[in-house]
Amino acid sequence: MIVDCHTHIFEAGRGGPFELPCTADDLVRRMDEAGVDVSIVLPLPGNARNGFVQEQCARFPGRLVGLYNPEFDAPRETVRKMEAFFAAYSPPGLKIHPRQQGVRVTDAVVMDVLNWAEQRGLPVLFDVFPFGLSLDDAALHPIAYHAIARQIPNLRMILAHAGGYRLLEAFMVAKSNPNVFLDLSFTPLYFKGSSLVGDCGFLCRRLPAGRVLYGSDFPSVRLGESLEFAREFSADLDPSVKTQFFGDSAAALFRIAAAR
């Protein structure tokens, strides 16, 4: 089974740097072309609201699985809104984008959300791709998640994009904390042609099987191109590690049933 653990759909119908068509129908079409069985769809402020993601994923049961993005604009209401949403839907995890949402993992409201998720056995996926004006903000780098992983040891945390250019720092955080997973979306293609791509294969070989997940970040990258390149840099992996990387680990984390 192939599970893409990091995709987006846009309410506008197009998005990403290539302005690709990215409705739920477009995503499933690209999945069929590439041979992807299931995609995890991540809400994103300004692009796809939580309710929209759940409604669209419900149109493709067994193929699209939507997560929940906590709302931090009114911190006193964050947990209440989350609880109300989960009373209506059952997302199998949360997605937080600190850089875009203007929060840090150490913020009190974020800690409230993480403790809430830990109590319910829900994994939390964080965007961890240092970039732009906040590039020098250490609270957005992989190392910031080390203390949280130790403070909430039963919370399963997924560092999306494996930390971007700080990939080896993300590796050390995951190596030090068995509750930390790395999502290899976007980064391999973004840094294609650099030495960092070799480090992507290194992650998969050096961390225990199941701790690194395949993802594309559609529509920021073309789904088929992402999967083909992932197969290239993972070609020498042990078959059992490869099976975990391309789907079994994400299926376990997000409670995904066997492929159709």
PDB file of N, CA and C in Angstrom, residues 9-15 19-24 26 47 52 218-219:
ATOM      1  N   ILE A   9      -5.568  20.171  -0.712  1.00  0.00           N
ATOM      2  CA  ILE A   9      -6.522  20.595  -1.728  1.00  0.00           C
ATOM      3  C   ILE A   9      -6.843  22.058  -1.433  1.00  0.00           C
ATOM      4  N   PHE A  10      -7.193  22.813  -2.474  1.00  0.00           N
ATOM      5  CA  PHE A  10      -7.446  24.243  -2.300  1.00  0.00           C
ATOM      6  C   PHE A  10      -8.903  24.545  -2.656  1.00  0.00           C
ATOM      7  N   GLU A  11      -9.526  25.381  -1.843  1.00  0.00           N
ATOM      8  CA  GLU A  11     -10.895  25.772  -2.139  1.00  0.00           C
ATOM      9  C   GLU A  11     -10.979  26.554  -3.439  1.00  0.00           C
ATOM     10  N   ALA A  12      -9.907  27.241  -3.809  1.00  0.00           N
ATOM     11  CA  ALA A  12      -9.885  27.998  -5.059  1.00  0.00           C
ATOM     12  C   ALA A  12      -9.775  27.096  -6.282  1.00  0.00           C
ATOM     13  N   GLY A  13      -9.431  25.829  -6.074  1.00  0.00           N
ATOM     14  CA  GLY A  13      -9.341  24.891  -7.190  1.00  0.00           C
ATOM     15  C   GLY A  13      -7.974  24.782  -7.821  1.00  0.00           C
ATOM     16  N   ARG A  14      -7.118  25.757  -7.586  1.00  0.00           N
ATOM     17  CA  ARG A  14      -5.731  25.730  -8.070  1.00  0.00           C
ATOM     18  C   ARG A  14      -4.839  26.284  -6.978  1.00  0.00           C
ATOM     19  N   GLY A  15      -3.559  25.863  -6.979  1.00  0.00           N
ATOM     20  CA  GLY A  15      -2.666  26.391  -5.964  1.00  0.00           C
ATOM     21  C   GLY A  15      -1.257  25.865  -6.096  1.00  0.00           C
ATOM     22  N   GLU A  19       0.551  26.616  -9.733  1.00  0.00           N
ATOM     23  CA  GLU A  19      -0.890  26.855  -9.934  1.00  0.00           C
ATOM     24  C   GLU A  19      -1.558  25.622 -10.542  1.00  0.00           C
ATOM     25  N   LEU A  20      -1.252  24.457  -9.966  1.00  0.00           N
ATOM     26  CA  LEU A  20      -1.824  23.210 -10.459  1.00  0.00           C
ATOM     27  C   LEU A  20      -3.285  23.071 -10.027  1.00  0.00           C
ATOM     28  N   PRO A  21      -4.101  22.417 -10.839  1.00  0.00           N
ATOM     29  CA  PRO A  21      -5.453  22.081 -10.393  1.00  0.00           C
ATOM     30  C   PRO A  21      -5.351  21.198  -9.149  1.00  0.00           C
ATOM     31  N   CYS A  22      -6.073  21.547  -8.096  1.00  0.00           N
ATOM     32  CA  CYS A  22      -5.905  20.784  -6.854  1.00  0.00           C
ATOM     33  C   CYS A  22      -7.208  20.691  -6.070  1.00  0.00           C
ATOM     34  N   THR A  23      -8.275  20.321  -6.749  1.00  0.00           N
ATOM     35  CA  THR A  23      -9.482  19.932  -6.042  1.00  0.00           C
ATOM     36  C   THR A  23      -9.304  18.501  -5.540  1.00  0.00           C
ATOM     37  N   ALA A  24     -10.261  18.017  -4.770  1.00  0.00           N
ATOM     38  CA  ALA A  24     -10.211  16.623  -4.336  1.00  0.00           C
ATOM     39  C   ALA A  24     -10.236  15.696  -5.544  1.00  0.00           C
ATOM     40  N   ASP A  26      -9.061  16.363  -8.528  1.00  0.00           N
ATOM     41  CA  ASP A  26      -7.742  16.423  -9.164  1.00  0.00           C
ATOM     42  C   ASP A  26      -6.737  15.561  -8.408  1.00  0.00           C
ATOM     43  N   ASN A  47      -6.280  28.509   2.577  1.00  0.00           N
ATOM     44  CA  ASN A  47      -6.389  27.676   1.377  1.00  0.00           C
ATOM     45  C   ASN A  47      -7.517  26.656   1.466  1.00  0.00           C
ATOM     46  N   PHE A  52     -14.275  22.180   4.994  1.00  0.00           N
ATOM     47  CA  PHE A  52     -14.150  21.909   3.558  1.00  0.00           C
ATOM     48  C   PHE A  52     -13.359  20.634   3.328  1.00  0.00           C
ATOM     49  N   PHE A 218       1.750  17.712  -2.562  1.00  0.00           N
ATOM     50  CA  PHE A 218       0.891  18.156  -3.658  1.00  0.00           C
ATOM     51  C   PHE A 218      -0.023  19.277  -3.157  1.00  0.00           C
ATOM     52  N   PRO A 219      -0.235  20.386  -3.911  1.00  0.00           N
ATOM     53  CA  PRO A 219       0.231  20.666  -5.268  1.00  0.00           C
ATOM     54  C   PRO A 219       1.517  21.493  -5.325  1.00  0.00           C
TER      55      PRO A 219
END
